[in-house]
CSV table of C-alpha atoms in Angstrom, one decimal:
chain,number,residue,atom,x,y,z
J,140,UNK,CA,0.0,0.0,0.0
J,141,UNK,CA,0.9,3.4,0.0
J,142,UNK,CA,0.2,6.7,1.8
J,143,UNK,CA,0.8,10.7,1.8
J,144,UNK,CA,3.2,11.9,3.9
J,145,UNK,CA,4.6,15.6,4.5
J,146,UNK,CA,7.2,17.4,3.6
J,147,UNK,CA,8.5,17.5,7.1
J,148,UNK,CA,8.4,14.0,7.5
J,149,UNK,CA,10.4,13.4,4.2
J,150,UNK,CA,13.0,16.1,5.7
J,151,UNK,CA,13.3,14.3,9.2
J,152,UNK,CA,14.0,11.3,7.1
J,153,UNK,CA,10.9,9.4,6.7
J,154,UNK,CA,11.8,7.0,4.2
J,155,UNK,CA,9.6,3.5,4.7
J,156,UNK,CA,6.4,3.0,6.9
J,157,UNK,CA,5.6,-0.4,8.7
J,158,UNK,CA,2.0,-0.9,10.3
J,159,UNK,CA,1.7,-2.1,13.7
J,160,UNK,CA,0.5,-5.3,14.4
J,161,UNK,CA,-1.1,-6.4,18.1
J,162,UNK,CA,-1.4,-4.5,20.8
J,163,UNK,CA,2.1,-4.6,22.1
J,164,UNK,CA,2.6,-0.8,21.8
J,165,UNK,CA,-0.5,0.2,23.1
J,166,UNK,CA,-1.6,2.8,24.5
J,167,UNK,CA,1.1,4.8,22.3
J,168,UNK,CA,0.6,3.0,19.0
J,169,UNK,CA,-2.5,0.9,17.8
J,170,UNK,CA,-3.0,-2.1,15.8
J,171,UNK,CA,-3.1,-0.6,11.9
J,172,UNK,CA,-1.1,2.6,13.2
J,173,UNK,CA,1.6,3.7,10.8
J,174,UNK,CA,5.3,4.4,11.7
J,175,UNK,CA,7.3,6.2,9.1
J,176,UNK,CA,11.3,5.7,10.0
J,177,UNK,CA,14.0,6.3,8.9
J,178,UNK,CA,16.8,3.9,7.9
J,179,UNK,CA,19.5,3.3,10.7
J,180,UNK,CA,22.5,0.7,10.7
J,181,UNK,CA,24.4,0.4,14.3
J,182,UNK,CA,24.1,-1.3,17.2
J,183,UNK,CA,21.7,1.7,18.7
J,184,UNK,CA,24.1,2.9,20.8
J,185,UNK,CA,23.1,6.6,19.0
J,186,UNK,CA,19.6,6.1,19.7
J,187,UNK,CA,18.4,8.3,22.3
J,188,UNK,CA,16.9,6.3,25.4
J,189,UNK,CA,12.6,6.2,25.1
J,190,UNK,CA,12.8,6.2,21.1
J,191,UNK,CA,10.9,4.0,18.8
J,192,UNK,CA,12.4,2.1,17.0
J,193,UNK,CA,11.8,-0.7,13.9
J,194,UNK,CA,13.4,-4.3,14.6
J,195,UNK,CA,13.7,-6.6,12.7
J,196,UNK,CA,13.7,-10.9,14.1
J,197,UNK,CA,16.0,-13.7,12.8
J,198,UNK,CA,12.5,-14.6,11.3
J,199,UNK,CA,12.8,-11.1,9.0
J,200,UNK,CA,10.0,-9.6,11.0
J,201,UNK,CA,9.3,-6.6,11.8
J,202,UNK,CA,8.7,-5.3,15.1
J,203,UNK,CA,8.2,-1.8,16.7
J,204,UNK,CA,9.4,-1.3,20.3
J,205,UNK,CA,10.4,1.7,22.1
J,206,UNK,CA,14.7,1.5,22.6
J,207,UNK,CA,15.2,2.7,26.5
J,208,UNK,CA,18.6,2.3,28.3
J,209,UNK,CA,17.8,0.7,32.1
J,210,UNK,CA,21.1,0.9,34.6
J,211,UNK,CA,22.9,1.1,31.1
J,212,UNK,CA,22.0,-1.4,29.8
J,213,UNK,CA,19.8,-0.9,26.2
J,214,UNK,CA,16.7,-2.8,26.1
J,215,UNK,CA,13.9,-2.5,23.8
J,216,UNK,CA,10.5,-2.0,25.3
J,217,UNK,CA,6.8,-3.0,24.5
J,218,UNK,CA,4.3,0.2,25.6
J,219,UNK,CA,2.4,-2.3,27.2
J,220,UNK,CA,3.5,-3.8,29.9
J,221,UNK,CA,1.8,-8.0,29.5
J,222,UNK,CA,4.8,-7.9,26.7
J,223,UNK,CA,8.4,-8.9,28.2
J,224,UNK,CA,11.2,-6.0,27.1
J,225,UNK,CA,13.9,-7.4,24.5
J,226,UNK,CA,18.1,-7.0,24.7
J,227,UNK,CA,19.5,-6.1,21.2
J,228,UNK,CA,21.2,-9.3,19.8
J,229,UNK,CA,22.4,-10.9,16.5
J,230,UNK,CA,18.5,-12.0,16.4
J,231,UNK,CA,17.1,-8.5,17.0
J,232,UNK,CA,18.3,-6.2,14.7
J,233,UNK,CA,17.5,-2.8,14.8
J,234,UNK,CA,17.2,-1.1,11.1
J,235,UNK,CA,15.1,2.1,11.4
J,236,UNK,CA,14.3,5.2,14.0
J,237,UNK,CA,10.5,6.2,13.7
J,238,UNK,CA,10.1,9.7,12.9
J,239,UNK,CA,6.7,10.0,13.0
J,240,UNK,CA,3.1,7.9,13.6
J,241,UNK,CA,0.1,8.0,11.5
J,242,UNK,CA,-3.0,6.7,13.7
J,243,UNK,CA,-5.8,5.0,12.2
J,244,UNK,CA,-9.0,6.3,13.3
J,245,UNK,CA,-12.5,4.8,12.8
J,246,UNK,CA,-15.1,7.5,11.5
């Protein structure tokens, strides 16, 4: 599918969107919700602690959890807590920052 984005977005470096699956992110992000990110190799050490962020499994998944640093230690974090948080690994890759959320509303 596709989808307009703005100009801003484009600037901050929206470049791919993934839609959120489950409820894992909720109440922040819903299942359907759009996240436009950005590209990002590295071992998110340049991430700033409470950013989401796009994952991707050994499966070739992708996930969206929010990158948060805990006594140093970088884990990445579901919004809602019934999920268990995740340590970056050579299964969990992380390969974009979101830059902005596009939230599917019923009318």
């Amino acid at each position: 599918g596709f989808g307009l984005v703005s100009k801003e977005t484009i600037l901050k470096g929206g470049q791919l969107a993934v839609q959120v699956k489950g409820d894992s992110m909720e109440p922040s992000l819903r299942n359907g919700d759009l996240v436009v990110f950005k590209l990002y190799t590295g071992d998110g050490s340049d991430v700033p602690s409470g950013k989401i962020v796009i994952v991707r499994d050994r499966n070739g998944e992708l996930l969206v959890r929010r990158l948060v640093r805990i006594e140093g230690v970088m884990m990445l974090v579901p919004d809602n807590p019934k999920y268990p948080p995740m340590q970056p690994s050579a299964d969990l890759q992380i390969v974009g920052v979101a830059v902005e959320a596009i939230k599917r509303v019923e009318l």
